[in-house]
XYZ file of C-alpha atoms in Angstrom:
707
model
C 114.692 98.954 31.670
C 116.912 100.698 34.209
C 114.200 103.282 34.791
C 111.602 100.560 35.428
C 113.946 98.768 37.854
C 114.685 102.014 39.617
C 110.976 102.753 39.956
C 110.294 99.259 41.350
C 113.161 99.713 43.843
C 111.701 103.085 44.861
C 108.308 101.437 45.481
C 109.905 98.680 47.563
C 111.841 101.187 49.667
C 108.887 103.510 50.048
C 106.617 100.602 51.005
C 109.167 99.446 53.562
C 109.452 102.885 55.095
C 105.674 103.358 55.089
C 105.275 100.027 56.844
C 107.417 101.416 59.656
C 104.895 104.140 60.199
C 106.844 107.056 58.704
C 104.279 109.574 57.564
C 104.194 111.913 54.636
C 104.696 115.595 55.311
C 101.554 117.251 56.568
C 100.173 114.202 58.395
C 97.504 115.290 60.874
C 98.011 112.585 63.523
C 100.473 109.724 63.891
C 102.358 107.877 66.645
C 99.057 107.769 68.537
C 99.130 106.033 71.908
C 96.751 105.672 74.859
C 98.403 106.222 78.219
C 96.894 105.895 81.698
C 95.219 108.762 83.482
C 95.890 109.204 87.191
C 92.544 107.553 88.013
C 91.657 105.222 85.200
C 88.046 104.985 86.321
C 87.414 108.487 84.996
C 90.650 109.613 83.297
C 92.730 108.581 80.294
C 95.567 110.315 78.464
C 96.438 110.288 74.758
C 99.613 111.350 72.954
C 100.230 111.874 69.221
C 102.456 113.654 66.739
C 101.113 116.053 64.136
C 102.573 118.034 61.268
C 99.706 120.514 61.275
C 98.228 122.992 63.687
C 94.830 122.437 65.244
C 94.622 118.635 65.446
C 92.150 117.269 67.950
C 90.699 114.113 69.438
C 87.109 112.887 69.456
C 85.954 110.241 71.900
C 82.676 108.481 72.595
C 81.271 105.268 74.014
C 82.114 102.213 71.937
C 78.563 101.738 70.685
C 78.578 105.164 69.047
C 80.629 104.117 66.018
C 79.371 107.093 64.016
C 80.715 109.480 66.693
C 77.343 111.216 66.776
C 77.652 111.787 70.540
C 81.400 112.381 70.531
C 83.234 114.873 72.713
C 85.983 116.889 71.022
C 89.215 117.710 72.878
C 91.755 120.000 71.248
C 95.308 118.779 71.471
C 97.733 120.655 73.707
C 100.712 120.764 71.393
C 104.366 121.742 71.605
C 107.007 121.961 68.940
C 109.343 118.993 68.912
C 112.538 118.519 66.923
C 116.144 117.457 67.535
C 119.165 118.204 65.405
C 120.947 115.346 63.750
C 123.912 116.166 65.984
C 124.111 118.342 69.060
C 126.048 118.715 72.280
C 124.893 118.894 75.901
C 127.065 119.029 78.970
C 130.163 118.594 76.865
C 128.911 115.361 75.283
C 128.039 114.946 71.583
C 124.820 113.223 70.572
C 123.326 112.126 67.252
C 119.749 111.490 66.153
C 117.993 110.399 62.989
C 114.527 111.413 61.875
C 113.668 113.922 64.627
C 112.378 116.462 62.179
C 110.154 119.336 63.177
C 106.604 118.401 64.244
C 104.110 118.967 67.035
C 103.825 116.620 69.979
C 100.223 116.805 71.188
C 98.388 115.475 74.191
C 94.836 115.265 75.413
C 93.810 114.425 78.965
C 90.337 112.895 79.004
C 88.421 113.325 82.242
C 84.889 112.841 83.516
C 84.714 109.403 81.911
C 82.134 106.875 83.038
C 83.613 104.008 85.077
C 83.439 100.482 83.703
C 82.817 101.701 80.159
C 84.490 100.978 76.833
C 85.361 104.036 74.765
C 86.639 104.608 71.267
C 88.469 107.665 69.984
C 90.093 109.000 66.834
C 92.564 111.785 66.184
C 92.995 114.165 63.270
C 91.737 117.399 61.830
C 90.222 116.709 58.419
C 91.344 113.103 58.052
C 90.974 110.893 61.131
C 93.005 108.003 62.417
C 91.577 104.522 62.872
C 89.693 103.927 66.098
C 91.584 103.355 69.331
C 89.837 101.911 72.380
C 90.139 101.533 76.144
C 87.997 100.408 79.086
C 87.727 102.439 82.263
C 88.149 101.001 85.735
C 85.455 100.476 88.359
C 85.654 99.915 92.121
C 87.445 96.758 93.236
C 86.258 94.500 90.419
C 88.660 91.852 89.061
C 90.688 92.740 85.974
C 93.936 91.799 84.245
C 96.994 93.540 82.840
C 99.942 92.451 80.717
C 103.523 92.950 81.891
C 106.488 92.889 79.523
C 109.948 94.336 79.308
C 112.944 94.827 77.035
C 111.464 94.239 73.568
C 114.143 96.611 72.198
C 112.548 97.066 68.791
C 115.011 97.547 65.954
C 113.238 95.752 63.085
C 109.782 94.728 61.961
C 110.348 91.162 63.126
C 111.430 92.207 66.638
C 108.494 94.613 66.928
C 106.081 91.893 65.843
C 107.032 89.873 68.930
C 105.085 92.362 71.089
C 102.067 92.164 68.821
C 102.166 88.363 68.794
C 102.566 88.149 72.566
C 99.656 90.539 73.088
C 97.438 88.451 70.806
C 98.471 85.291 72.701
C 97.774 86.924 76.049
C 94.348 88.179 74.971
C 93.524 84.654 73.865
C 94.309 83.422 77.377
C 92.666 86.340 79.183
C 90.401 88.628 77.135
C 89.967 90.933 80.151
C 93.456 92.460 79.877
C 92.888 96.217 80.320
C 96.378 97.613 79.653
C 99.996 96.681 79.039
C 102.814 97.656 81.354
C 106.352 98.038 79.966
C 109.319 98.274 82.351
C 111.655 99.892 79.854
C 113.809 99.327 76.782
C 110.924 99.371 74.349
C 113.156 100.544 71.521
C 116.782 99.701 70.918
C 117.912 103.290 70.290
C 115.653 106.129 71.389
C 117.554 108.538 69.148
C 116.415 106.719 65.997
C 112.927 107.804 64.987
C 112.238 104.762 62.809
C 112.574 102.491 65.846
C 109.733 104.381 67.497
C 107.742 103.862 64.322
C 108.040 100.118 64.886
C 106.167 100.473 68.159
C 103.371 102.674 66.887
C 102.817 100.510 63.834
C 101.658 97.538 65.950
C 97.952 96.870 65.631
C 97.417 95.822 69.247
C 98.486 99.260 70.370
C 95.036 100.407 69.288
C 93.274 97.981 71.626
C 94.412 99.116 75.066
C 96.457 101.726 76.940
C 100.141 101.145 77.595
C 101.963 102.260 80.724
C 105.680 102.624 80.161
C 108.799 103.655 81.997
C 112.157 104.445 80.367
C 115.041 102.014 80.351
C 118.630 102.757 79.495
C 117.843 102.319 75.789
C 115.251 105.116 75.983
C 118.187 107.323 77.005
C 120.453 106.197 74.121
C 121.099 108.393 71.104
C 121.479 107.089 67.539
C 125.196 106.284 67.742
C 126.387 102.737 67.151
C 128.158 103.017 70.511
C 125.353 105.008 72.065
C 125.796 108.023 74.259
C 123.361 108.264 77.194
C 121.270 111.428 76.999
C 118.178 112.005 79.202
C 114.421 111.418 79.038
C 113.875 113.917 76.204
C 113.492 111.154 73.615
C 111.075 109.202 75.818
C 108.986 112.233 76.761
C 108.240 112.983 73.115
C 106.144 109.843 72.769
C 104.106 109.482 75.979
C 101.575 111.580 77.830
C 101.686 110.153 81.325
C 99.919 111.573 84.403
C 101.445 114.836 85.596
C 102.111 113.618 89.112
C 105.744 112.503 88.972
C 108.816 113.442 90.972
C 110.505 116.810 90.548
C 112.917 116.718 87.612
C 111.540 113.455 86.232
C 107.984 114.456 85.421
C 106.381 112.172 82.818
C 109.133 109.545 83.170
C 107.972 108.897 86.737
C 104.284 108.841 87.639
C 101.554 106.825 89.310
C 98.033 105.755 88.447
C 95.232 103.632 89.859
C 93.213 100.955 88.172
C 90.484 99.526 90.425
C 92.170 98.382 93.650
C 95.764 98.617 92.380
C 98.128 101.565 92.789
C 100.868 101.400 90.139
C 103.995 103.522 90.547
C 106.545 104.001 87.763
C 110.125 104.978 88.687
C 112.740 106.306 86.275
C 115.755 104.266 87.344
C 117.879 105.750 84.538
C 117.474 109.283 85.883
C 118.524 107.943 89.282
C 121.674 106.436 87.769
C 122.563 109.785 86.243
C 121.753 112.075 89.156
C 121.810 111.552 92.954
C 119.403 114.484 93.192
C 116.863 112.831 90.896
C 117.359 109.597 92.807
C 116.500 111.307 96.114
C 113.650 113.269 94.537
C 112.005 110.031 93.495
C 112.436 108.460 96.927
C 110.845 111.464 98.616
C 108.087 111.532 96.016
C 107.428 107.818 96.422
C 106.814 108.306 100.152
C 104.415 111.157 99.417
C 102.527 109.036 96.885
C 102.147 106.170 99.314
C 101.020 108.380 102.187
C 98.435 110.180 100.051
C 96.862 107.229 98.240
C 95.178 104.040 99.318
C 94.890 100.771 97.423
C 94.688 97.092 98.214
C 97.736 96.352 96.050
C 100.862 98.361 95.304
C 102.810 97.538 92.137
C 106.090 99.307 91.332
C 107.750 99.105 87.953
C 111.151 100.349 86.860
C 113.831 99.207 84.480
C 116.884 98.225 86.510
C 116.648 94.973 88.462
C 117.137 94.326 92.165
C 118.687 90.890 91.721
C 120.509 91.310 88.451
C 122.469 88.792 86.469
C 124.724 90.271 83.772
C 123.820 93.777 84.967
C 123.874 92.962 88.684
C 126.482 95.565 89.665
C 123.829 98.223 90.230
C 121.436 95.944 92.120
C 122.974 96.512 95.591
C 122.423 100.262 95.183
C 118.776 99.689 94.336
C 118.282 97.344 97.267
C 119.960 99.698 99.746
C 117.858 102.679 98.659
C 114.501 101.227 97.733
C 113.902 98.076 99.726
C 113.511 99.859 103.100
C 110.799 102.000 101.495
C 109.118 99.031 99.851
C 109.151 97.196 103.196
C 107.730 100.209 105.017
C 104.876 100.808 102.598
C 104.019 97.175 101.953
C 104.717 97.055 98.203
C 103.362 93.792 96.820
C 105.430 93.333 93.688
C 108.270 95.141 91.860
C 108.451 94.587 88.095
C 111.816 95.206 86.428
C 113.814 94.289 83.336
C 117.299 95.087 82.032
C 118.841 91.605 82.417
C 116.895 89.779 79.661
C 116.357 86.776 81.961
C 113.283 85.806 83.959
C 113.380 85.425 87.724
C 110.871 85.725 90.558
C 111.879 85.930 94.192
C 110.112 84.704 97.267
C 108.532 87.531 99.287
C 111.516 89.527 100.573
C 111.484 91.624 103.748
C 114.533 93.303 105.253
C 116.687 91.652 102.592
C 115.737 88.058 103.442
C 112.821 85.715 102.825
C 109.805 86.928 104.738
C 108.330 84.700 107.434
C 105.250 86.907 107.820
C 102.558 86.391 105.155
C 101.516 90.051 105.622
C 104.989 91.405 104.882
C 107.429 91.076 101.995
C 107.759 92.148 98.381
C 108.076 89.857 95.362
C 110.706 91.045 92.854
C 110.310 89.974 89.249
C 112.729 90.492 86.396
C 110.499 89.959 83.401
C 112.801 88.387 80.825
C 112.635 89.881 77.340
C 109.600 90.423 75.141
C 111.896 90.675 72.135
C 114.647 88.812 70.352
C 117.587 89.533 72.690
C 117.591 86.438 74.881
C 121.265 85.458 74.864
C 122.088 86.390 78.448
C 122.617 83.855 81.221
C 120.824 83.718 84.566
C 122.894 84.166 87.704
C 121.042 82.211 90.373
C 120.179 83.635 93.777
C 118.899 81.780 96.862
C 115.919 84.122 96.924
C 114.760 83.027 93.457
C 111.703 80.792 93.444
C 111.679 80.609 89.641
C 114.318 81.554 87.071
C 115.198 80.812 83.466
C 117.082 82.334 80.525
C 117.244 82.288 76.723
C 113.484 82.581 76.172
C 111.279 85.529 75.419
C 108.204 85.802 77.609
C 105.472 88.028 78.976
C 103.374 87.831 82.138
C 99.621 88.147 82.616
C 98.475 89.451 85.983
C 94.897 88.714 86.992
C 93.837 90.835 89.954
C 91.077 90.049 92.425
C 90.448 90.501 96.128
C 92.357 87.326 97.017
C 95.625 88.138 95.285
C 97.693 88.871 92.199
C 97.545 85.749 90.043
C 100.399 85.733 87.553
C 100.949 83.518 84.562
C 104.135 83.839 82.495
C 104.102 82.412 78.960
C 106.755 82.020 76.292
C 106.356 82.520 72.559
C 105.081 78.934 72.197
C 102.312 79.686 74.726
C 103.938 77.399 77.280
C 103.372 78.449 80.885
C 106.786 79.123 82.418
C 105.650 80.430 85.783
C 102.314 80.490 87.550
C 101.718 81.611 91.109
C 99.409 83.713 93.297
C 100.863 86.540 95.344
C 98.341 86.602 98.218
C 96.691 89.829 99.273
C 98.231 91.486 102.337
C 95.254 93.790 102.752
C 91.512 93.582 102.330
C 89.937 95.169 99.278
C 87.413 97.493 100.894
C 87.396 100.174 103.575
C 84.742 101.112 106.113
C 83.356 103.687 103.673
C 83.138 106.419 106.293
C 85.683 107.743 108.748
C 84.820 109.973 111.671
C 88.109 111.363 112.931
C 86.991 112.182 116.464
C 85.258 108.840 116.925
C 88.361 107.070 115.723
C 90.642 109.100 117.995
C 88.433 108.239 120.958
C 88.529 104.520 120.074
C 92.315 104.174 120.451
C 93.196 102.633 123.824
C 96.228 101.914 125.985
C 95.667 99.292 128.688
C 97.775 97.104 130.951
C 98.081 93.442 130.054
C 96.025 91.394 132.516
C 98.240 89.992 135.250
C 101.475 91.610 134.029
C 101.978 95.278 134.808
C 105.266 95.363 132.874
C 103.332 95.120 129.591
C 100.633 97.196 127.943
C 98.459 96.780 124.855
C 98.390 99.752 122.472
C 95.247 99.100 120.400
C 94.204 101.224 117.412
C 91.821 98.732 115.784
C 91.126 98.461 112.057
C 88.814 101.402 111.324
C 91.880 103.436 110.273
C 92.327 101.329 107.125
C 92.322 103.461 104.001
C 92.353 106.764 105.900
C 95.371 106.735 108.225
C 99.116 106.337 107.663
C 100.288 105.864 111.243
C 99.091 105.773 114.850
C 101.881 106.460 117.325
C 102.572 107.286 120.958
C 105.160 109.976 121.766
C 106.560 110.100 125.301
C 108.024 113.058 127.171
C 111.450 112.364 125.625
C 110.008 112.260 122.088
C 110.507 108.505 121.860
C 108.071 106.971 119.375
C 106.012 103.843 119.944
C 104.223 102.446 116.905
C 104.796 101.725 113.227
C 106.095 104.415 110.875
C 103.407 103.341 108.425
C 100.485 100.959 108.697
C 100.813 98.931 105.514
C 98.224 96.252 106.257
C 94.822 96.320 107.914
C 95.882 93.298 109.958
C 98.084 95.532 112.106
C 95.669 96.556 114.829
C 97.725 96.660 118.033
C 101.163 96.563 119.556
C 102.382 95.161 122.869
C 104.621 97.521 124.848
C 107.062 95.683 127.116
C 109.591 96.363 129.897
C 107.431 98.882 131.718
C 108.159 99.694 135.366
C 105.485 98.695 137.904
C 103.561 101.374 139.793
C 104.385 104.143 137.297
C 102.245 106.618 135.426
C 103.229 106.813 131.755
C 101.944 109.847 129.887
C 101.978 110.040 126.081
C 100.740 112.088 123.174
C 98.685 110.015 120.748
C 99.400 111.142 117.164
C 97.272 109.958 114.230
C 98.596 110.895 110.774
C 95.789 110.865 108.194
C 96.115 110.379 104.441
C 94.363 113.681 103.795
C 97.298 115.495 105.384
C 95.650 116.230 108.734
C 96.975 115.139 112.124
C 94.880 114.115 115.119
C 96.246 114.338 118.646
C 95.185 113.695 122.240
C 96.890 112.905 125.561
C 96.749 109.316 126.736
C 98.108 107.817 129.953
C 98.845 104.389 131.395
C 99.206 103.305 135.005
C 101.292 100.159 135.456
C 99.608 99.047 138.662
C 98.134 95.572 138.531
C 94.357 95.622 138.102
C 92.495 95.431 141.402
C 89.403 93.882 139.880
C 85.959 95.409 139.692
C 83.657 97.218 142.114
C 80.091 98.157 141.295
C 76.388 97.986 142.013
C 76.695 100.582 144.779
C 73.353 101.523 146.364
C 71.737 102.670 149.624
C 69.142 100.475 151.310
C 66.889 102.442 153.687
C 64.193 99.852 154.258
C 65.150 100.060 157.920
C 65.599 103.728 158.761
C 67.205 102.744 162.036
C 69.954 100.958 160.071
C 70.431 102.588 156.697
C 72.945 100.484 154.729
C 75.454 101.147 151.949
C 75.943 98.022 149.833
C 78.206 97.183 146.885
C 79.590 94.222 144.950
C 83.261 93.490 144.386
C 85.326 90.988 142.398
C 88.845 91.707 143.564
C 92.119 90.300 142.277
C 95.877 90.563 142.644
C 95.619 91.690 146.331
C 95.814 95.311 145.259
C 93.265 96.880 147.651
C 93.990 97.924 151.243
C 90.649 99.276 152.439
C 87.401 101.018 151.633
C 86.506 104.487 152.852
C 82.974 105.806 153.306
C 82.392 109.535 153.438
C 79.161 111.358 154.274
C 79.224 114.978 153.245
C 83.026 114.787 152.862
C 83.472 113.581 156.432
C 85.038 110.148 156.879
C 82.418 107.911 158.493
C 84.167 104.534 158.564
C 86.773 102.346 156.838
C 85.419 98.884 156.023
C 87.832 96.063 155.250
C 88.391 94.725 151.759
C 86.281 91.657 152.540
C 83.246 93.828 153.334
C 80.517 94.637 150.863
C 78.204 96.588 153.171
C 78.270 99.110 156.015
C 75.720 100.844 158.264
C 75.490 104.565 157.590
C 75.248 105.691 161.200
C 73.278 108.881 161.774
C 72.295 109.368 158.155
C 69.413 111.844 158.007
C 66.828 111.069 155.391
C 65.421 114.602 155.578
C 68.719 116.194 154.644
C 70.446 116.059 151.224
C 73.580 113.978 151.768
C 76.547 113.076 149.577
C 77.542 109.476 150.313
C 80.865 108.408 148.732
C 82.517 105.015 148.602
C 86.245 104.942 147.831
C 88.615 102.019 147.337
C 92.232 102.601 148.355
C 95.019 100.425 146.951
C 98.190 99.224 148.631
C 99.965 102.338 147.336
C 97.434 104.553 149.176
C 95.965 105.739 145.899
C 92.219 106.033 145.443
C 91.503 103.674 142.559
C 87.720 103.662 142.773
C 85.229 106.318 143.798
C 81.458 106.352 143.594
C 79.189 109.060 144.963
C 75.451 108.914 145.530
C 73.055 111.545 146.765
C 70.694 110.445 149.506
C 67.761 112.233 151.209
C 66.291 115.598 150.515
C 66.119 118.920 152.221
C 62.810 118.803 154.086
C 60.761 121.838 155.108
C 61.589 123.387 158.468
C 59.581 121.854 161.369
C 59.630 122.140 165.162
C 58.182 120.099 168.004
C 57.887 121.701 171.456
C 56.911 120.523 174.916
C 55.198 123.228 176.897
C 57.669 122.913 179.730
C 61.290 122.038 180.332
C 60.753 120.250 183.643
C 57.946 118.279 185.109
C 57.272 116.590 188.426
C 55.232 113.485 188.836
C 54.392 111.192 191.672
C 55.215 107.524 191.512
C 52.310 105.648 190.075
C 50.889 108.585 188.160
C 50.736 108.845 184.364
C 50.425 111.836 182.105
C 50.441 112.663 178.414
C 52.345 115.941 178.138
C 51.197 118.408 175.521
C 53.454 118.447 172.389
C 53.116 121.242 169.843
C 54.090 120.779 166.137
C 54.997 123.931 164.172
C 53.709 124.296 161.578
C 50.870 122.006 162.379
C 51.121 118.753 160.428
C 50.992 115.019 160.825
C 54.362 113.524 161.682
C 55.723 110.144 162.720
C 56.947 110.999 166.202
C 58.863 108.522 168.312
C 59.215 108.845 172.120
C 61.924 107.649 174.449
C 62.960 107.769 178.130
C 66.568 107.682 179.063
C 65.789 106.028 182.388
C 62.991 103.546 182.124
C 63.431 102.455 185.744
C 62.137 105.870 186.716
C 59.604 106.486 183.937
C 58.449 105.002 180.675
C 56.798 106.584 177.667
C 54.620 104.751 175.189
C 54.180 105.320 171.424
C 51.474 107.903 172.114
C 53.685 109.987 174.412
C 52.027 108.892 177.605
C 54.494 109.004 180.518
C 54.178 106.643 183.492
C 56.127 107.370 186.671
C 57.530 104.178 188.148
C 59.987 105.134 190.838
C 61.576 108.126 192.397
C 64.345 109.681 190.370
C 64.907 111.678 187.183
C 64.517 110.812 183.495
C 64.693 112.764 180.272
C 61.721 112.257 178.052
C 62.481 112.886 174.367
C 60.227 113.180 171.356
C 61.748 113.059 167.861
C 60.523 112.964 164.298
C 61.346 109.561 162.873
C 64.248 109.777 160.418
C 65.004 113.365 161.356
C 67.469 113.467 164.179
C 67.511 117.228 163.836
C 63.898 117.601 165.022
C 63.531 116.775 168.759
C 61.906 118.030 171.950
C 62.555 116.959 175.550
C 61.932 117.744 179.160
C 63.365 116.583 182.448
C 61.002 114.549 184.598
C 61.378 114.326 188.369
C 59.457 111.503 189.959
C 58.727 111.861 193.623
C 57.717 109.048 195.886
C 54.160 108.717 197.022
C 53.602 110.880 200.094
C 53.419 109.068 203.426
C 49.820 108.642 204.540
C 48.897 110.968 207.443
C 48.653 109.122 210.759
C 45.176 108.504 212.056
C 44.298 110.961 214.820
C 44.355 109.733 218.403
C 40.849 109.056 219.607
C 39.501 111.605 222.023
C 39.417 110.317 225.568
C 36.039 109.489 226.647
C 34.729 111.849 229.247
C 34.784 110.617 232.650
């Protein structure tokens, strides 16, 4: 009878242990988990433990249940074991169950976006199917956020499974779960990890996790804090984390959301690892674009029972979150639920495009005994209830719904989008650089508008002006597409400000060009300059002007770089005296302001170089008698037909008609000139002397008659 009882007891104990997921020696794959790839549209990571060499993973589209089209990926494995007791850095640690095995990972890449996959792991005996759905573009999706389940028994572990089932009932489109730490109660106890991997819902979606303080705890009843070694044995996160905290810090993208995990426990232990993560976070933000930025870590920014560390977090992280426009920070640690208003620079934001919402997610486990310490920044807060939060993501915002174990909604709100979902699709760097402008504000020369537009969105981190003293004008980081310009104030009138325009691109390149600003008031506009030669005797320069601010002093007109005249500012036309149509001329209109600076200049070519031509009278002087007329001979060389005009400089003495006929009117002298019309350079002339009519000879005396 004792033997039978002992055998029954053995079966009960063995069944209990097996239920926790402890595997028999030689198991090919266990503790299987799907983790995010860096880009979940095409990448996914898997982690598992194995007691054999050569285990592998097979994956295929969900419809291929027979795995006939499956792709095989060999596991990249490393030996993993921890002694039951060991020392590090002068501190003693204990573990239970960390016997020798392989920790294996497979990074799946080249996946098809917006597709559901299944996979299995093993060598000769395969695991049940696990599944995941890849991301696609900016399409709506949902994820589940939970924290601090702190599994230490089957009943506490079942809370996660129950919550996940509840959440999927509310929103079947949940693509992954996000844990902000303290998944197990003691990371140094292997059976606690078994509780996690034994949950059925773990097969249905990836989980993204970050370590909490309990992932650093050994197996002691009064736990000693080790490092991320325990945690790293169970997850295969993207290999893009900060130096020294690889795998326990990382980032990934799902559709239009960039999610960044920070190891706050490493930061508590090491100032170096704290700074490494801050530097890395800046690099991540400046190299990646997304409509939404979600950060998750364990320690809370507005803590209750564990609030002593919160000021350190706020002092170090909030300036970065403000700079980069983080939308929401998901934390745990305090086992109470609270959600702040959008916070910017430590206070409630008054700008809908700025501010981060901080959420402490309560507890997705049984430890709900802690009290809430209220804060004026809290919009919602409660204690003594376990809960999880569903985030539904679309282009309009992050729509969260927090439920308790009775499926009662405890919090529901939309965190509005601070950025649009899409980009321009193409980005020409030179065209963008050329589009940035710096102009005076109309009517106020102490202000200027620095305008960089919105085409930068998704491709540029910052657009700044640097002056001669290396002073910077502009934002350190453009965290919303609604930032398109900046007003510069307190400029000095009548100054020339010269800057370097610097554009920092997300691909690591930098664009640069000089840009200048004059702080004179605008003088208005001048235009429509043209030459009217309908009347060649009075060739006109005409223009239009809409002047303002009394900034102009005069106009200046130059012909072939020689000042011809200076019209007043009320004029819009001027006669171009002596302009020769048969010569190529440069006619220039300038506007001069009250500071004697040329603020407008327009040049126009007029005329053309004509062929050489001469006209010649056959004599230099000529005499005529009053009352006579004569058409002097005029020779044209080379012979051609020309429009010749004639003139007398003394029409009281002699006149000349349009045919060149000269009529002597009175005694005296006159110069008779012939010229080619429009060509003042082609003339001929002679001097005419008009003599009076000779006196008639007296009649002869009659001969005396002979006597």
